[in-house]
Tab-separated table of C-alpha atoms and ligand atoms in Angstrom:
chain	number	residue	atom	x	y	z
A	289	MET	CA	53.059	185.102	-127.575
A	290	PRO	CA	51.067	182.296	-129.298
A	291	SER	CA	47.389	183.084	-129.834
A	292	ALA	CA	44.578	180.965	-128.385
A	293	ASN	CA	44.214	179.408	-131.826
A	294	ALA	CA	47.769	178.054	-131.980
A	295	ALA	CA	46.919	174.788	-130.192
A	296	ASN	CA	43.758	174.368	-132.312
A	297	ARG	CA	45.725	174.776	-135.519
A	298	LEU	CA	48.336	172.312	-134.290
A	299	MET	CA	45.653	169.743	-133.366
A	300	LYS	CA	43.971	170.105	-136.745
A	301	HIS	CA	47.303	169.670	-138.506
A	302	TYR	CA	48.042	166.562	-136.396
A	303	LEU	CA	44.702	165.007	-137.373
A	304	GLY	CA	45.821	164.971	-140.992
A	305	THR	CA	49.512	164.212	-140.556
A	306	ALA	CA	50.052	162.040	-137.433
A	307	ARG	CA	52.743	159.405	-137.881
A	308	THR	CA	51.389	155.872	-137.551
A	309	LEU	CA	53.465	154.112	-134.903
A	310	PRO	CA	52.759	150.752	-133.237
A	311	TRP	CA	52.507	152.248	-129.727
A	312	ARG	CA	50.174	155.072	-130.716
A	313	ALA	CA	46.412	155.537	-131.008
A	314	ALA	CA	45.117	157.575	-133.942
A	315	PRO	CA	44.516	161.239	-133.023
A	316	GLY	CA	41.162	161.924	-131.420
A	317	THR	CA	40.568	158.236	-130.528
A	318	ASN	CA	40.799	156.458	-127.161
A	319	ALA	CA	44.168	156.531	-125.412
A	320	PRO	CA	46.543	153.647	-126.215
A	321	ASP	CA	47.457	150.785	-123.843
A	322	PRO	CA	49.582	152.340	-121.033
A	323	TYR	CA	51.975	149.360	-121.163
A	324	ARG	CA	52.743	150.047	-124.829
A	325	VAL	CA	53.193	153.773	-124.169
A	326	TRP	CA	55.541	153.138	-121.241
A	327	LEU	CA	57.578	150.490	-123.107
A	328	SER	CA	57.941	152.689	-126.192
A	329	GLU	CA	58.985	155.726	-124.175
A	330	VAL	CA	61.684	153.750	-122.349
A	331	MET	CA	62.944	152.390	-125.678
A	332	LEU	CA	62.859	155.777	-127.410
A	333	GLN	CA	65.198	157.466	-124.922
A	334	GLN	CA	68.400	158.180	-126.911
A	335	THR	CA	67.188	155.881	-129.716
A	336	THR	CA	65.459	156.730	-133.000
A	337	VAL	CA	61.903	155.779	-133.981
A	338	THR	CA	63.288	153.828	-136.944
A	339	THR	CA	65.509	151.683	-134.710
A	340	VAL	CA	62.884	151.234	-132.004
A	341	THR	CA	59.889	150.249	-134.175
A	342	PRO	CA	60.935	146.656	-135.113
A	343	ARG	CA	62.407	146.060	-131.643
A	344	PHE	CA	59.198	147.286	-129.984
A	345	ASN	CA	57.150	144.927	-132.156
A	346	ARG	CA	59.372	141.986	-131.146
A	347	PHE	CA	59.036	142.844	-127.451
A	348	ILE	CA	55.255	143.091	-127.689
A	349	GLU	CA	54.984	139.847	-129.613
A	350	ARG	CA	57.097	138.065	-127.001
A	351	TRP	CA	55.591	139.766	-123.925
A	352	PRO	CA	52.110	141.108	-124.843
A	353	THR	CA	51.318	142.342	-121.314
A	354	ILE	CA	53.265	143.861	-118.479
A	355	GLU	CA	52.572	140.716	-116.442
A	356	ASP	CA	54.272	138.650	-119.174
A	357	LEU	CA	57.263	140.976	-119.091
A	358	ALA	CA	57.409	140.930	-115.292
A	359	ALA	CA	57.451	137.104	-115.314
A	360	ALA	CA	60.293	136.863	-117.859
A	361	SER	CA	63.871	136.151	-116.768
A	362	ASP	CA	66.449	138.958	-116.608
A	363	LYS	CA	68.562	137.047	-119.105
A	364	SER	CA	65.821	136.806	-121.737
A	365	ILE	CA	64.926	140.518	-121.440
A	366	LEU	CA	68.560	141.675	-121.542
A	367	SER	CA	69.193	139.461	-124.576
A	368	GLU	CA	66.151	140.895	-126.334
A	369	TRP	CA	67.407	144.396	-125.502
A	370	ALA	CA	70.904	143.687	-126.922
A	371	GLY	CA	71.928	146.257	-129.523
A	372	LEU	CA	69.579	148.988	-128.255
A	373	GLY	CA	72.290	150.440	-125.988
A	374	TYR	CA	71.941	152.325	-122.702
A	375	TYR	CA	71.529	149.083	-120.803
A	376	ALA	CA	70.625	150.737	-117.510
A	377	ARG	CA	67.252	151.320	-119.217
A	378	ALA	CA	66.754	147.570	-119.610
A	379	ARG	CA	67.601	146.900	-115.979
A	380	ASN	CA	65.191	149.629	-114.858
A	381	LEU	CA	62.580	148.251	-117.260
A	382	ILE	CA	62.780	144.862	-115.544
A	383	ALA	CA	62.549	146.344	-112.026
A	384	CYS	CA	59.726	148.628	-113.091
A	385	ALA	CA	57.699	145.879	-114.820
A	386	ARG	CA	57.860	143.741	-111.670
A	387	GLU	CA	56.794	146.614	-109.450
A	388	ILE	CA	53.887	147.534	-111.739
A	389	ALA	CA	52.755	143.896	-112.011
A	390	ALA	CA	52.879	143.584	-108.203
A	391	ARG	CA	50.735	146.702	-107.709
A	392	GLY	CA	48.306	145.672	-110.473
A	393	SER	CA	48.568	148.569	-112.948
A	394	LEU	CA	50.599	151.573	-113.998
A	395	PRO	CA	50.020	154.665	-111.865
A	396	ASN	CA	48.044	157.285	-113.803
A	397	THR	CA	49.750	160.534	-112.770
A	398	ALA	CA	53.224	161.851	-113.544
A	399	GLU	CA	53.911	162.329	-109.847
A	400	GLU	CA	53.142	158.672	-109.017
A	401	LEU	CA	54.898	157.361	-112.122
A	402	ARG	CA	58.104	159.135	-111.040
A	403	LYS	CA	58.236	156.872	-107.972
A	404	LEU	CA	58.890	153.822	-110.184
A	405	PRO	CA	62.502	152.629	-110.734
A	406	GLY	CA	64.268	154.675	-113.412
A	407	VAL	CA	61.181	156.711	-114.372
A	408	GLY	CA	62.189	160.363	-114.598
A	409	GLU	CA	60.599	163.646	-115.532
A	410	TYR	CA	60.336	162.888	-119.248
A	411	THR	CA	58.949	159.329	-119.157
A	412	SER	CA	56.481	160.088	-116.383
A	413	ALA	CA	55.098	163.079	-118.285
A	414	ALA	CA	54.936	161.163	-121.581
A	415	VAL	CA	53.013	158.231	-120.065
A	416	ALA	CA	50.740	160.475	-117.965
A	417	ALA	CA	49.850	162.678	-120.939
A	418	ILE	CA	49.578	160.055	-123.688
A	419	ALA	CA	48.064	157.141	-121.767
A	420	PHE	CA	46.067	159.020	-119.100
A	421	GLY	CA	45.431	162.495	-120.548
A	422	GLU	CA	47.092	164.447	-117.718
A	423	ARG	CA	47.906	168.034	-118.715
A	424	VAL	CA	51.683	167.667	-118.481
A	425	LEU	CA	54.323	168.064	-121.176
A	426	PRO	CA	57.170	165.600	-121.843
A	427	VAL	CA	60.098	167.741	-122.993
A	428	ASP	CA	62.172	165.869	-125.573
A	429	THR	CA	64.605	167.396	-128.098
A	430	ASN	CA	61.846	167.935	-130.686
A	431	ILE	CA	59.515	169.696	-128.269
A	432	ARG	CA	62.389	171.760	-126.857
A	433	ARG	CA	63.308	172.952	-130.366
A	434	VAL	CA	59.724	173.895	-131.283
A	435	ALA	CA	59.286	175.806	-127.999
A	436	ALA	CA	62.657	177.536	-128.334
A	437	ARG	CA	61.666	178.824	-131.775
A	438	LEU	CA	58.093	179.650	-130.907
A	439	PHE	CA	59.272	181.861	-128.044
A	440	ALA	CA	62.762	182.746	-129.417
A	441	MET	CA	64.525	181.233	-126.399
A	442	GLU	CA	68.251	180.624	-126.939
A	443	GLN	CA	68.899	177.820	-124.468
A	444	PRO	CA	65.716	177.014	-122.588
A	445	THR	CA	65.790	174.568	-119.680
A	446	ASP	CA	63.143	171.837	-119.533
A	447	SER	CA	61.393	173.768	-116.827
A	448	GLN	CA	61.255	176.943	-118.951
A	449	VAL	CA	59.826	174.920	-121.845
A	450	ARG	CA	57.147	173.504	-119.556
A	451	ASP	CA	56.330	176.967	-118.194
A	452	VAL	CA	55.694	178.505	-121.621
A	453	MET	CA	54.045	175.487	-123.272
A	454	THR	CA	51.800	174.098	-120.527
A	455	PRO	CA	49.169	176.880	-120.862
A	456	LEU	CA	48.711	175.796	-124.513
A	457	ILE	CA	47.817	172.157	-123.657
A	458	PRO	CA	44.129	171.534	-124.479
A	459	THR	CA	42.150	170.346	-121.453
A	460	ASP	CA	40.976	167.124	-123.101
A	461	ARG	CA	43.798	166.196	-125.513
A	462	ALA	CA	47.080	166.394	-123.640
A	463	GLY	CA	48.424	163.212	-125.262
A	464	ASP	CA	47.623	164.292	-128.812
A	465	PHE	CA	49.122	167.719	-128.092
A	466	ALA	CA	52.443	166.232	-126.921
A	467	GLN	CA	52.581	163.848	-129.880
A	468	ALA	CA	51.627	166.615	-132.309
A	469	LEU	CA	54.572	168.687	-131.055
A	470	MET	CA	56.906	165.677	-131.269
A	471	ASP	CA	55.813	165.055	-134.865
A	472	LEU	CA	56.088	168.741	-135.756
A	473	GLY	CA	59.664	168.825	-134.438
A	474	ALA	CA	60.576	165.591	-136.243
A	475	THR	CA	59.096	166.463	-139.629
A	476	ILE	CA	58.604	170.240	-140.015
A	477	CYS	CA	60.430	172.186	-137.328
A	478	ARG	CA	63.614	170.253	-138.136
A	479	PRO	CA	67.006	171.257	-136.721
A	480	ALA	CA	68.155	172.487	-140.161
A	481	LYS	CA	65.965	174.002	-142.856
A	482	PRO	CA	62.638	173.973	-140.984
A	483	LEU	CA	59.616	173.926	-143.296
A	484	CYS	CA	58.007	177.056	-141.855
A	485	SER	CA	55.746	177.551	-144.876
A	486	ARG	CA	53.963	174.288	-143.920
A	487	CYS	CA	53.907	174.915	-140.176
A	488	PRO	CA	50.591	175.478	-138.373
A	489	LEU	CA	52.422	177.483	-135.693
A	490	ALA	CA	54.021	179.965	-138.131
A	491	PRO	CA	51.564	182.827	-137.331
A	492	ASP	CA	52.636	182.613	-133.668
A	493	CYS	CA	56.321	181.850	-134.082
A	494	THR	CA	58.766	184.531	-132.913
A	495	ALA	CA	61.827	182.910	-134.522
A	496	PHE	CA	59.984	182.744	-137.839
A	497	ALA	CA	58.962	186.395	-137.502
A	498	LEU	CA	62.614	187.291	-136.874
A	499	GLY	CA	63.480	185.477	-140.119
A	500	GLN	CA	66.094	183.228	-138.498
A	501	PRO	CA	64.451	180.125	-137.009
A	502	GLU	CA	67.658	178.073	-137.146
A	503	LEU	CA	69.325	180.393	-134.614
A	504	PHE	CA	67.089	178.846	-131.936
A	505	PRO	CA	67.914	176.971	-129.808
A	506	ARG	CA	71.626	177.795	-129.628
A	507	PRO	CA	73.692	174.554	-129.721
A	508	LYS	CA	75.174	173.385	-126.427
A	509	ALA	CA	78.970	173.499	-126.108
A	510	ARG	CA	80.448	170.068	-126.832
A	511	LYS	CA	81.906	168.287	-123.843
A	512	HIS	CA	85.305	166.627	-124.050
A	513	ARG	CA	84.859	162.836	-124.327
A	514	PRO	CA	87.678	160.870	-122.622
A	515	HIS	CA	89.218	157.821	-124.265
A	516	ARG	CA	89.615	154.404	-122.600
A	517	HIS	CA	91.210	151.047	-123.385
A	518	GLY	CA	90.105	147.446	-122.973
A	519	THR	CA	91.112	143.893	-123.814
A	520	ALA	CA	88.724	141.078	-124.730
A	521	TRP	CA	89.717	137.419	-124.744
A	522	TRP	CA	88.737	135.318	-127.737
A	523	THR	CA	88.636	131.762	-126.421
A	524	ARG	CA	87.415	129.178	-128.841
A	525	ARG	CA	86.984	125.396	-128.552
A	526	GLY	CA	85.961	123.842	-131.819
A	527	ASP	CA	82.714	125.468	-132.859
A	528	HIS	CA	82.124	127.206	-129.530
A	529	LEU	CA	83.178	130.515	-128.047
A	530	TRP	CA	83.567	131.330	-124.339
A	531	LEU	CA	81.232	134.112	-123.159
A	532	VAL	CA	80.636	135.609	-119.720
A	533	ARG	CA	78.046	137.908	-118.176
A	534	ARG	CA	79.177	141.356	-117.039
A	535	PRO	CA	78.522	142.411	-113.431
A	536	ASP	CA	74.979	143.708	-112.858
A	537	HIS	CA	76.091	147.257	-112.147
A	538	GLY	CA	78.075	149.647	-114.298
A	539	ILE	CA	78.294	149.998	-118.054
A	540	LEU	CA	76.711	147.122	-120.052
A	541	GLY	CA	75.673	145.718	-116.659
A	542	GLY	CA	74.223	142.199	-116.793
A	543	MET	CA	74.899	141.824	-120.519
A	544	ALA	CA	76.617	138.910	-122.256
A	545	ALA	CA	80.234	139.738	-123.145
A	546	LEU	CA	83.648	138.478	-124.140
A	547	PRO	CA	85.740	138.136	-120.967
A	548	GLY	CA	88.478	140.630	-120.200
A	549	PRO	CA	89.903	142.906	-117.500
A	550	ASP	CA	88.294	146.212	-116.470
A	551	TRP	CA	88.702	149.054	-118.959
A	552	THR	CA	91.346	151.613	-118.034
A	553	ASP	CA	92.637	155.039	-119.076
A	554	THR	CA	95.877	153.600	-120.457
A	555	PRO	CA	96.362	150.564	-122.746
A	556	HIS	CA	96.676	147.123	-121.107
A	557	PRO	CA	99.879	145.171	-121.692
A	558	HIS	CA	98.969	142.065	-123.708
A	559	GLY	CA	100.178	139.884	-126.568
A	560	PRO	CA	99.610	140.815	-130.184
A	561	ALA	CA	96.088	142.086	-130.798
A	562	LEU	CA	94.611	140.653	-133.921
A	563	ALA	CA	91.822	143.242	-134.126
A	564	ARG	CA	90.954	146.532	-132.482
A	565	ILE	CA	87.349	147.724	-132.135
A	566	ARG	CA	86.634	151.400	-131.608
A	567	HIS	CA	83.310	152.118	-129.932
A	568	VAL	CA	81.825	155.411	-128.772
A	569	PHE	CA	79.709	155.486	-125.628
A	570	THR	CA	77.902	158.602	-124.425
A	571	HIS	CA	80.602	159.595	-121.960
A	572	PHE	CA	83.778	158.077	-123.423
A	573	SER	CA	85.236	156.299	-126.412
A	574	LEU	CA	86.898	152.894	-126.161
A	575	ASP	CA	89.536	150.907	-128.028
A	576	LEU	CA	88.925	147.213	-127.367
A	577	ASP	CA	91.780	144.918	-128.373
A	578	LEU	CA	90.894	141.329	-129.207
A	579	VAL	CA	93.482	138.864	-127.999
A	580	SER	CA	93.488	135.108	-128.416
A	581	ALA	CA	93.377	133.075	-125.166
A	582	SER	CA	93.715	129.317	-124.776
A	583	GLU	CA	91.811	128.895	-121.475
A	584	PRO	CA	88.348	130.199	-120.530
A	585	VAL	CA	88.332	132.981	-117.927
A	586	GLY	CA	85.574	133.594	-115.334
A	587	ASP	CA	82.093	132.077	-114.963
A	588	GLY	CA	80.599	131.700	-118.374
A	589	TRP	CA	79.331	129.352	-121.035
A	590	TRP	CA	80.267	127.987	-124.447
A	591	HIS	CA	78.184	129.522	-127.207
A	592	PRO	CA	78.041	128.216	-130.803
A	593	VAL	CA	80.065	130.594	-133.005
A	594	ASP	CA	77.797	130.118	-135.989
A	595	ASP	CA	74.887	131.452	-133.897
A	596	ILE	CA	76.659	134.461	-132.425
A	597	ASP	CA	73.748	136.804	-133.234
A	598	SER	CA	71.543	134.966	-130.714
A	599	ALA	CA	74.019	135.344	-127.835
A	600	GLY	CA	72.479	138.611	-126.619
A	601	LEU	CA	75.755	140.481	-127.071
A	602	PRO	CA	75.571	144.278	-126.979
A	603	THR	CA	76.871	146.106	-130.068
A	604	LEU	CA	80.466	146.483	-128.801
A	605	TYR	CA	80.971	142.737	-128.323
A	606	LEU	CA	78.968	141.763	-131.389
A	607	LYS	CA	81.243	144.018	-133.470
A	608	ALA	CA	84.264	142.411	-131.800
A	609	ALA	CA	82.991	138.881	-132.432
A	610	ARG	CA	82.214	139.640	-136.047
A	611	ALA	CA	85.668	141.169	-136.504
A	612	ALA	CA	87.226	138.046	-135.016
A	613	LEU	CA	85.204	135.748	-137.227
A	614	ALA	CA	86.276	137.771	-140.260
A	615	THR	CA	89.955	137.312	-139.304
A	616	PRO	CA	91.202	133.964	-140.703
A	617	LEU	CA	93.688	133.388	-137.854
A	618	PHE	CA	90.992	134.042	-135.220
A	619	ASP	CA	88.355	132.088	-137.013
A	620	ALA	CA	90.463	128.934	-137.021
A	621	ALA	CA	88.908	126.437	-134.608
A	622	ALA	CA	91.167	125.652	-131.632
B	762	LIG	S1	57.314	178.480	-137.967
B	762	LIG	FE1	59.204	177.422	-138.445
B	762	LIG	S2	60.536	177.775	-136.709
B	762	LIG	FE2	58.465	178.302	-136.065
B	762	LIG	S3	57.683	176.448	-135.107
B	762	LIG	FE3	57.060	176.400	-137.247
B	762	LIG	S4	58.689	175.268	-138.326
B	762	LIG	FE4	59.474	175.849	-136.320
């Protein structure tokens, strides 16, 4: 059981080692802008700090306040989000920004934050703790790993992590405590080869005392990932390419795309495919065949091929477009 000093040692360690990130305030200083905390936490779900940092900076430069974001068009926000993946987050971000702007400010408790579109247990706790100092714990993979080792728990649920860790949260520094644990998990209590000799929690850590920290937490069994098939039409007129917008709901909802039929469990019959793109989503993998088409399909627009990076295409379709442009037969202007 961690001693009363464990949190103090962690806080002291954080003072000297906190990562400098554009959405953070330095440890021990005033809480950061809630808008920046909320935006960063939405972006960081399933996405690394390294990927998010430049994208966060671009968002903030373009929309410095939540009112600016709420007033922006869906199309401009989805285009700016392109490449970050998990596009339901972007759609929830838009709905959430408009609701917050309409009510005047972000709610300041986890319970109220959870009532916003797409805001779940993790994001509500992260914003409430970091921006408003509420004594709640956002359980991400880093915090789960630290807790699992500290208490030698093999496969703790989020609720078990909260139960054992919440008593350690200092009354006046809940945000710093959460971020200190996140940093500890990212830099010291790493999945492999944790640096226990540099860890401020080592005197309290059960897994360390057992001599086998890497046994905790036990890895989850891998789920089978089904495989799907799709076709994308490459329709070019001169220097322009025909693009469409996907339906608002479902995977890649609302994003720019190459046209094509719905993806299926078996391959589509089509003419010769001049390129095949393999892409792995969270719940399935996809083979997307690129097939030349002479006529545009669906409601869409002509986009200049030499400016394909600005089309707001998600990674799957950007990879497909780049593959097509690298194929001499495809690249030939119609
Ligand atoms: S002592 Fe080692 S295993 Fe325990 S929390 Fe620190 S880094 Fe992780």
